[in-house]
């Protein structure tokens, strides 16, 4: 099928599937999309050539980048041990145990090929996980663990699949080569992701400092970021593009404070654009999965020499074994963590937690794309006779894992409702708040132009935020007010004449200089009053220098801010570490005192 026709068809089928999902609430949208794709393929005989390379670039890269960017960083750090244990060691264990089991179950499949099949079935699919979670209220810890694991395990699973398949095709395997290649792909991929995301942020900051605040331009830069990073890592450095986009996604959100002078429209436009893109890509993944199922399974099902009943038993046996490996691993890990926990809070592990972890480990489109990349011919030129069987088993396990999760999770969790995400609750609360305030506020004068209307709205928001400040939320609300005030100043700049703008900038620099000196005096006064160390004082002087440097425009200002920011962060990290090791709670509060003073 032509690329343009296939794209339009995918979008239309995604929309149809989501409309159907509003009526079939109990069934996950992902499963509905698979069924719709399957029916379209069977009725209209539609086929899509699935190439693993472009599938990973067009679908997996942006989805993983978005998931990593929106993943709660505190949870990612707290769950780092189980996430990486599942993403690396569990994948290796599943590959080895699953490979030997498949070889023992089906003697016609050689051990290297069985290991390749187990490897491609080892990683969980992030898209499939969220497809299940949207209709089931999963415990927050389990959902975070599975989501975090699925960000990393694609790389380890694909590397294991690559080497197991190479061992089957060539008859040669090097454990040292596989291990060194994995380390190279992981480390270089992470380094490429880190460097490129920093460079992209540097470019965006430079554009902002030059006054280039084009909403469409900045939104487009953010949208193409994961594609560029994946191509550079995968094509130029032969590293893991998956790890590169995940690292870039994790770091991208930490750079948000740099762009506080951005238009509010940039944030809104980017978020909405990502919502639309993720919506279409998520649905497209499962539509393609449904369309590919007849192609992948028909050759085996129509083979008269194969017993279809035995085939389905093989699929069920492989899925049950992989589930047991995952559940036993999770339960063992829970007990080890419980026994090694030296803190006062201890919660005895429950088998139901491990079972939920196992059932939510569903397989999805990454497995499908990888298994469909199997060659048609062997190196000696003969037909790859076992290819249809391997593809059938992989597809069967994908569908069975989705069906099992759909049926069993609502029973175990005793919930049959859509998981309310953070963005959903924010939208609901914002809508209710806006509606309430609309009834209270006066109507904006319709004769106002767009700029005047925006200024009116921002002033109203600032006034409302100041009225809601209290001791608990004062710091957070002050930061938000600061962002809106920056936006308001930008509007005044835009509205000013060419003659007035130089005078405005000159006046603004004078005000910032006065604020800079006042901040230094306040820090000195607070430090003397509270007997604060000289090192802490110096840290906040550097922080104040960083804030003042925002008035310097161009590359010089950007480089100066970068250096000051790195120095401040390093000093802050060292001081925090020393303070916490000493257990000096009083000294730690000096950071709060000085920050308020500055």
XYZ file of C-alpha atoms in Angstrom:
598
model
C 0.000 0.000 0.000
C 1.190 3.521 -0.790
C 2.630 5.397 2.204
C 0.170 8.291 1.954
C -2.838 5.989 1.629
C -1.618 3.829 4.511
C -1.156 6.895 6.738
C -4.656 8.212 6.061
C -6.124 4.745 6.600
C -4.306 4.364 9.943
C -5.563 7.727 11.196
C -9.133 6.917 10.162
C -9.018 3.508 11.848
C -7.600 5.027 15.050
C -10.488 7.496 15.167
C -13.057 4.751 14.525
C -11.532 2.538 17.237
C -11.610 5.317 19.813
C -15.232 6.101 19.006
C -16.085 2.430 19.531
C -14.144 2.416 22.827
C -16.529 5.033 24.260
C -19.350 2.498 23.933
C -17.368 -0.630 24.942
C -15.956 0.797 28.161
C -14.936 -2.558 29.658
C -12.615 -3.396 26.745
C -9.253 -1.601 26.488
C -8.877 0.648 23.482
C -5.713 -1.223 22.499
C -7.640 -4.474 22.093
C -10.382 -2.742 20.086
C -7.740 -1.286 17.760
C -6.216 -4.715 17.195
C -9.635 -6.170 16.330
C -10.420 -3.273 13.958
C -7.082 -3.723 12.201
C -7.649 -7.475 11.963
C -11.153 -7.065 10.476
C -9.951 -4.513 7.923
C -7.118 -6.830 6.864
C -9.447 -9.824 6.500
C -12.364 -8.067 4.786
C -10.479 -5.739 2.435
C -7.274 -7.802 2.106
C -5.157 -4.801 3.132
C -1.445 -5.299 3.821
C 1.226 -2.998 5.231
C 4.886 -3.835 4.748
C 6.242 -3.694 8.298
C 9.905 -2.761 8.383
C 11.450 -2.915 11.857
C 13.796 0.038 11.266
C 11.201 2.601 10.200
C 8.716 1.280 12.741
C 11.192 1.881 15.585
C 11.939 5.381 14.256
C 8.411 6.567 13.494
C 6.528 4.942 16.382
C 8.776 3.728 19.195
C 11.204 6.690 19.342
C 8.635 9.502 19.871
C 6.479 7.393 22.207
C 9.425 6.459 24.442
C 10.662 10.063 24.430
C 7.257 11.333 25.505
C 6.891 8.626 28.184
C 10.354 9.405 29.569
C 9.703 13.164 29.553
C 6.436 12.741 31.478
C 7.624 10.015 33.845
C 7.781 11.348 37.443
C 11.483 11.847 38.124
C 11.182 11.205 41.863
C 9.548 7.838 41.222
C 12.148 6.999 38.575
C 14.919 7.620 41.097
C 13.181 5.778 43.922
C 12.466 2.726 41.729
C 15.821 2.738 39.943
C 16.925 -0.596 41.435
C 13.836 -2.697 40.496
C 13.463 -0.894 37.148
C 17.002 -1.714 36.005
C 16.856 -5.182 37.550
C 13.730 -5.949 35.499
C 14.971 -4.179 32.380
C 18.332 -5.973 32.217
C 18.644 -9.003 34.477
C 15.052 -10.199 34.100
C 15.325 -9.893 30.313
C 18.511 -12.004 30.327
C 16.978 -14.571 32.704
C 13.773 -14.770 30.638
C 15.793 -15.208 27.445
C 17.844 -18.095 28.878
C 15.081 -19.955 30.743
C 12.496 -19.270 28.034
C 14.864 -20.420 25.299
C 15.576 -23.764 26.960
C 11.873 -24.249 27.694
C 10.796 -23.528 24.098
C 13.494 -25.862 22.773
C 12.344 -28.629 25.129
C 8.668 -28.014 24.280
C 9.132 -27.886 20.489
C 12.061 -30.037 19.393
C 11.875 -28.744 15.819
C 13.068 -25.325 17.030
C 16.822 -25.302 17.630
C 18.186 -23.829 20.862
C 19.663 -20.626 19.298
C 16.368 -19.938 17.497
C 14.414 -20.672 20.691
C 16.648 -18.188 22.536
C 15.937 -15.591 19.838
C 12.199 -16.107 20.244
C 12.430 -15.868 24.048
C 14.560 -12.716 23.749
C 12.035 -10.930 21.547
C 9.256 -11.910 23.986
C 11.181 -10.704 27.058
C 10.639 -6.908 26.940
C 7.286 -5.462 27.903
C 5.643 -2.884 25.683
C 5.049 0.631 27.132
C 2.188 1.359 24.745
C 0.451 -1.911 25.579
C 0.902 -1.262 29.321
C -0.899 2.083 29.094
C -3.504 0.564 26.819
C -4.386 -1.880 29.595
C -4.033 0.675 32.411
C -6.516 3.109 30.920
C -9.404 0.775 31.794
C -8.045 -0.717 35.043
C -7.128 1.029 38.297
C -3.654 -0.410 38.846
C -1.685 0.316 42.033
C 0.530 3.340 41.456
C 3.765 1.539 42.392
C 3.179 -1.325 39.962
C 2.223 0.983 37.100
C 5.314 3.121 37.726
C 7.559 0.042 37.850
C 6.180 -1.458 34.641
C 6.258 1.905 32.833
C 9.834 2.609 33.935
C 10.958 -0.894 33.050
C 9.448 -0.712 29.573
C 11.499 2.432 28.848
C 14.769 0.497 29.048
C 14.098 -3.190 28.403
C 13.499 -2.756 24.660
C 17.221 -2.145 24.162
C 18.342 -5.198 26.174
C 15.716 -7.437 24.552
C 16.592 -6.324 21.010
C 20.325 -6.837 21.583
C 19.695 -10.333 22.999
C 17.468 -11.112 19.993
C 20.130 -9.858 17.581
C 22.876 -12.091 18.971
C 20.697 -15.172 19.422
C 19.508 -14.858 15.814
C 23.086 -14.346 14.600
C 24.116 -17.510 16.467
C 21.372 -19.442 14.686
C 22.153 -18.080 11.218
C 25.949 -18.323 11.409
C 26.483 -21.012 14.042
C 28.845 -18.693 15.967
C 28.316 -16.906 19.260
C 30.640 -14.844 21.424
C 29.505 -14.045 24.966
C 32.262 -11.481 25.369
C 31.336 -9.821 22.102
C 27.674 -9.691 23.042
C 28.443 -8.209 26.488
C 30.869 -5.599 25.127
C 28.450 -4.670 22.357
C 25.638 -4.215 24.869
C 27.813 -1.964 27.040
C 28.886 0.062 23.990
C 25.352 0.485 22.666
C 23.992 1.438 26.086
C 26.743 3.876 27.119
C 27.181 5.539 23.725
C 23.400 5.731 23.261
C 23.024 7.425 26.657
C 25.902 9.813 25.871
C 24.449 10.735 22.476
C 21.047 11.375 24.054
C 22.596 13.567 26.765
C 24.767 15.633 24.403
C 22.078 16.174 21.778
C 19.363 17.200 24.231
C 21.780 19.694 25.805
C 22.673 21.048 22.371
C 19.008 21.386 21.376
C 18.256 23.258 24.604
C 21.253 25.504 23.948
C 19.861 26.301 20.478
C 16.394 27.023 21.874
C 17.815 29.239 24.600
C 19.873 31.124 22.020
C 16.757 31.673 19.901
C 14.869 32.941 22.937
C 17.682 35.355 23.822
C 17.643 36.640 20.253
C 13.947 37.389 20.618
C 12.857 34.574 18.289
C 9.711 33.430 20.091
C 7.896 31.836 17.173
C 5.448 29.349 18.703
C 5.338 27.084 15.644
C 9.143 27.069 15.378
C 9.733 26.068 19.021
C 6.947 23.492 18.918
C 8.373 21.934 15.756
C 11.857 21.742 17.293
C 10.490 19.834 20.261
C 8.448 17.478 18.080
C 11.365 16.479 15.810
C 13.823 16.122 18.717
C 13.293 12.347 19.341
C 13.543 11.550 15.619
C 16.855 13.399 15.251
C 18.314 11.822 18.390
C 17.268 8.309 17.366
C 18.727 8.669 13.842
C 22.039 10.063 15.094
C 22.465 7.333 17.735
C 21.339 4.463 15.535
C 22.772 5.423 12.138
C 25.896 7.470 12.911
C 27.160 5.758 16.066
C 25.544 2.299 15.729
C 24.362 2.685 19.329
C 20.986 2.151 20.970
C 18.555 4.749 19.675
C 16.054 3.556 22.269
C 18.328 4.426 25.194
C 19.292 7.718 23.531
C 15.703 8.965 23.268
C 14.879 7.749 26.800
C 17.844 9.632 28.309
C 16.941 12.716 26.267
C 13.325 12.482 27.402
C 14.282 12.169 31.076
C 16.579 15.195 30.835
C 14.267 17.335 28.729
C 11.860 18.106 31.565
C 14.696 19.179 33.876
C 15.530 22.021 31.487
C 12.072 23.616 31.767
C 13.151 26.399 34.229
C 15.568 27.768 31.604
C 12.664 28.748 29.385
C 10.612 30.720 31.869
C 10.695 33.632 29.462
C 8.969 31.549 26.770
C 5.552 32.435 25.521
C 2.825 30.606 27.351
C 1.593 29.626 23.883
C 4.760 27.563 23.308
C 3.992 25.330 26.279
C 0.334 25.032 25.397
C 0.957 24.383 21.702
C 3.687 21.822 22.397
C 1.625 19.924 24.939
C -1.409 19.811 22.661
C 0.704 18.781 19.698
C 2.252 15.950 21.682
C -1.204 14.877 22.824
C -2.365 14.566 19.216
C 0.838 12.844 18.082
C 0.832 10.307 20.929
C -2.883 9.707 20.420
C -2.356 8.802 16.759
C 0.888 6.854 17.258
C -0.500 4.783 20.138
C -3.527 3.849 18.098
C -1.489 3.269 14.947
C 0.741 0.760 16.732
C -2.172 -1.527 17.570
C -3.922 -1.015 14.225
C -0.737 -2.174 12.483
C -0.507 -5.083 14.915
C -4.028 -6.171 13.971
C -3.370 -5.779 10.233
C -0.165 -7.836 10.462
C -1.720 -10.757 12.358
C -3.298 -12.491 9.308
C -0.048 -12.128 7.357
C 2.009 -13.462 10.237
C -0.238 -16.376 11.217
C -2.050 -17.492 8.066
C 0.845 -19.489 6.572
C 1.145 -21.620 9.697
C -2.601 -22.026 10.264
C -3.223 -23.145 6.664
C -0.369 -25.651 6.682
C -2.041 -29.128 6.495
C 0.970 -30.750 8.157
C 0.531 -28.677 11.329
C -2.061 -29.386 14.008
C -3.643 -26.050 14.888
C -4.801 -27.296 18.290
C -1.227 -28.181 19.218
C -0.070 -24.752 18.002
C -2.423 -22.943 20.364
C -1.278 -25.188 23.218
C 2.315 -24.217 22.424
C 1.350 -20.509 22.592
C -0.436 -20.995 25.924
C 2.485 -23.004 27.337
C 5.074 -20.369 26.349
C 2.993 -17.517 27.776
C 2.355 -19.348 31.069
C 6.051 -20.168 31.451
C 7.127 -16.569 30.784
C 4.469 -15.376 33.224
C 5.745 -17.748 35.925
C 9.319 -16.554 35.420
C 8.221 -12.945 35.789
C 6.010 -13.589 38.825
C 8.645 -15.673 40.654
C 11.305 -13.071 39.899
C 9.085 -10.245 41.201
C 8.076 -12.161 44.345
C 11.690 -13.078 45.107
C 12.817 -9.504 44.588
C 10.083 -8.241 46.920
C 11.240 -10.599 49.670
C 14.919 -9.705 49.199
C 14.053 -6.003 49.421
C 11.908 -6.693 52.481
C 14.672 -8.593 54.299
C 17.345 -6.031 53.416
C 15.176 -3.078 54.396
C 16.726 -1.577 57.521
C 14.330 1.333 57.834
C 11.465 1.343 60.274
C 8.790 0.996 57.573
C 8.390 -2.623 56.496
C 5.522 -4.083 54.541
C 5.456 -7.828 54.087
C 5.300 -8.756 50.389
C 2.062 -10.152 48.980
C 1.916 -12.658 46.174
C -0.886 -10.645 44.538
C 1.574 -7.786 43.955
C 3.947 -10.104 42.099
C 1.021 -11.558 40.131
C -0.109 -8.071 39.055
C 3.466 -7.276 38.000
C 3.517 -10.428 35.906
C 0.147 -9.888 34.241
C 0.842 -6.251 33.359
C 4.027 -7.276 31.561
C 2.199 -7.500 28.230
C 3.965 -7.777 24.900
C 3.209 -5.503 21.990
C 4.306 -3.909 18.749
C 8.061 -3.902 19.413
C 7.944 -7.694 19.630
C 5.874 -7.829 16.449
C 8.182 -5.503 14.490
C 11.289 -7.393 15.598
C 9.961 -10.855 14.815
C 8.731 -9.736 11.386
C 12.317 -8.711 10.563
C 13.362 -12.388 10.396
C 14.970 -13.084 6.995
C 13.130 -15.131 4.371
C 16.284 -17.025 3.366
C 19.129 -18.597 5.323
C 22.762 -17.637 4.572
C 23.161 -20.781 2.440
C 20.265 -19.683 0.196
C 17.718 -22.184 1.489
C 14.267 -21.105 2.664
C 13.898 -20.236 6.351
C 11.327 -22.988 6.928
C 10.819 -22.287 10.641
C 10.146 -18.579 10.148
C 6.303 -18.897 9.898
C 6.184 -20.989 13.087
C 8.352 -18.533 15.044
C 6.235 -15.580 13.883
C 3.016 -17.416 14.765
C 4.240 -18.218 18.290
C 5.354 -14.616 18.913
C 2.079 -13.152 17.643
C 0.091 -15.679 19.662
C 1.886 -14.733 22.877
C 1.299 -11.008 22.156
C -2.445 -11.482 21.721
C -2.741 -13.898 24.655
C -0.889 -11.543 27.022
C -3.242 -8.699 26.069
C -6.340 -10.881 26.459
C -5.178 -12.310 29.788
C -4.482 -8.845 31.203
C -7.839 -7.559 29.960
C -9.771 -10.403 31.588
C -7.851 -10.971 34.824
C -6.738 -7.509 35.966
C -10.256 -6.115 36.580
C -11.001 -9.237 38.663
C -7.810 -9.044 40.739
C -7.920 -5.277 41.288
C -11.728 -5.268 41.662
C -11.754 -2.184 39.466
C -13.236 -1.698 36.035
C -12.679 1.960 35.343
C -10.387 4.207 33.425
C -7.169 5.172 35.178
C -7.310 8.906 35.916
C -4.038 10.391 34.787
C -2.440 13.554 36.119
C -3.304 15.493 32.988
C -6.939 14.378 33.226
C -7.322 15.606 36.794
C -5.581 18.850 35.918
C -7.987 19.412 33.035
C -10.998 18.628 35.210
C -9.846 20.932 38.009
C -8.887 23.701 35.595
C -12.213 23.491 33.792
C -14.164 23.685 37.028
C -12.034 26.572 38.254
C -12.393 28.487 35.004
C -16.152 27.985 34.988
C -16.459 29.202 38.575
C -14.339 32.271 37.928
C -16.146 33.126 34.736
C -19.324 33.612 36.730
C -17.531 35.945 39.131
C -15.387 38.041 36.779
C -16.640 40.739 34.475
C -16.746 40.043 30.769
C -13.719 41.229 28.800
C -14.371 44.212 26.576
C -14.916 42.740 23.071
C -13.313 45.793 21.487
C -9.885 44.864 22.900
C -7.303 43.564 20.441
C -5.520 40.255 21.019
C -2.537 41.696 22.888
C -4.697 43.795 25.201
C -6.938 40.789 25.899
C -3.920 38.648 26.778
C -2.618 41.342 29.123
C -6.036 41.548 30.786
C -6.205 37.775 31.273
C -2.656 37.516 32.659
C -3.282 40.349 35.122
C -6.453 38.604 36.304
C -4.563 35.330 36.773
C -1.765 37.019 38.740
C -4.316 38.758 40.950
C -6.109 35.465 41.572
C -2.875 33.623 42.396
C -1.768 36.293 44.854
C -5.126 36.034 46.628
C -4.674 32.269 47.063
C -1.161 32.387 48.523
C -0.591 30.951 51.977
C 2.365 29.670 54.001
C 2.180 26.187 52.474
C 1.989 27.071 48.799
C 3.712 30.457 48.799
C 6.965 29.291 47.176
C 5.253 27.374 44.369
C 2.743 30.125 43.591
C 5.498 32.770 43.590
C 7.278 30.835 40.844
C 4.114 30.655 38.763
C 3.455 34.367 39.287
C 7.026 35.037 38.185
C 6.398 33.177 34.908
C 3.224 35.158 34.216
C 4.939 38.463 35.029
C 7.683 37.642 32.547
C 5.044 36.961 29.925
C 3.301 40.235 30.758
C 6.562 42.153 30.368
C 7.096 40.482 27.008
C 3.684 41.667 25.856
C 4.525 45.241 26.860
C 7.780 44.951 24.910
C 5.950 43.759 21.813
C 3.388 46.530 22.069
C 5.943 49.276 22.572
C 7.196 51.412 19.699
C 10.705 51.138 18.254
C 11.669 54.384 20.009
C 10.427 53.231 23.416
C 11.924 49.720 23.391
C 15.609 50.727 23.921
C 14.516 52.917 26.825
C 12.486 50.009 28.222
C 15.457 47.623 28.107
C 17.767 50.210 29.651
C 15.312 50.833 32.508
C 14.850 47.111 33.018
C 18.609 46.538 33.321
C 18.835 49.311 35.937
C 16.017 47.712 37.955
C 17.735 44.315 37.760
C 21.018 45.843 38.919
C 19.266 47.382 41.940
C 17.591 44.054 42.694
C 20.959 42.300 42.375
C 22.614 44.564 44.962
C 19.599 44.356 47.264
C 19.745 40.557 47.044
C 23.419 40.501 48.062
C 22.715 42.752 51.048
C 19.778 40.575 52.115
C 21.912 37.425 51.950
C 24.692 39.006 54.022
C 22.220 40.252 56.621
C 20.478 36.867 56.892
C 23.831 35.038 57.065
C 25.125 37.217 59.902
C 21.868 36.898 61.805
C 21.766 33.079 61.561
C 25.532 32.372 61.751
C 25.654 30.701 58.325
C 28.880 29.283 56.884
C 30.952 31.195 54.338
C 30.575 28.365 51.785
C 26.800 28.652 51.861
C 26.988 32.426 51.456
C 29.257 32.052 48.446
C 26.828 29.582 46.877
C 23.966 32.042 47.040
C 26.105 34.857 45.704
C 26.750 32.671 42.653
C 23.032 31.924 42.439
C 22.312 35.644 42.519
C 24.915 36.172 39.775
C 23.098 33.613 37.662
C 19.799 35.413 38.088
C 21.353 38.773 37.237
C 23.048 37.351 34.129
C 19.634 36.880 32.512
C 19.782 40.543 31.545
C 22.788 39.840 29.314
C 21.637 38.898 25.846
C 23.384 36.907 23.100
C 25.876 34.022 23.202
C 27.965 35.658 25.931
C 24.997 35.698 28.291
C 24.098 32.092 27.475
C 27.636 30.810 28.149
C 27.869 32.802 31.363
C 24.587 31.387 32.629
C 25.643 27.848 31.729
C 28.903 28.138 33.695
C 27.234 29.725 36.712
C 24.428 27.161 36.641
C 26.863 24.207 36.613
C 28.943 25.729 39.424
C 25.859 26.402 41.535
C 24.447 22.921 41.023
C 27.784 21.261 41.876
C 28.193 23.390 45.009
C 24.594 22.751 46.034
C 25.031 18.980 45.582
C 28.265 18.883 47.599
C 26.821 20.964 50.418
C 23.654 18.861 50.591
C 25.703 15.646 50.706
C 27.954 16.935 53.495
C 25.008 18.225 55.504
C 23.023 15.005 55.236
C 26.032 12.861 56.170
C 26.530 14.989 59.273
C 22.813 14.809 60.012
C 22.762 18.540 60.729
C 19.125 19.461 60.204
C 19.639 23.043 61.395
C 22.397 23.707 58.870
C 20.210 22.345 56.073
C 17.585 24.979 56.829
C 20.108 27.716 56.005
C 19.586 26.971 52.323
C 15.909 27.807 52.726
C 16.685 30.966 54.697
C 19.158 32.291 52.145
C 16.934 31.458 49.199
C 14.048 33.393 50.732
C 16.421 36.275 51.491
C 17.738 36.437 47.926
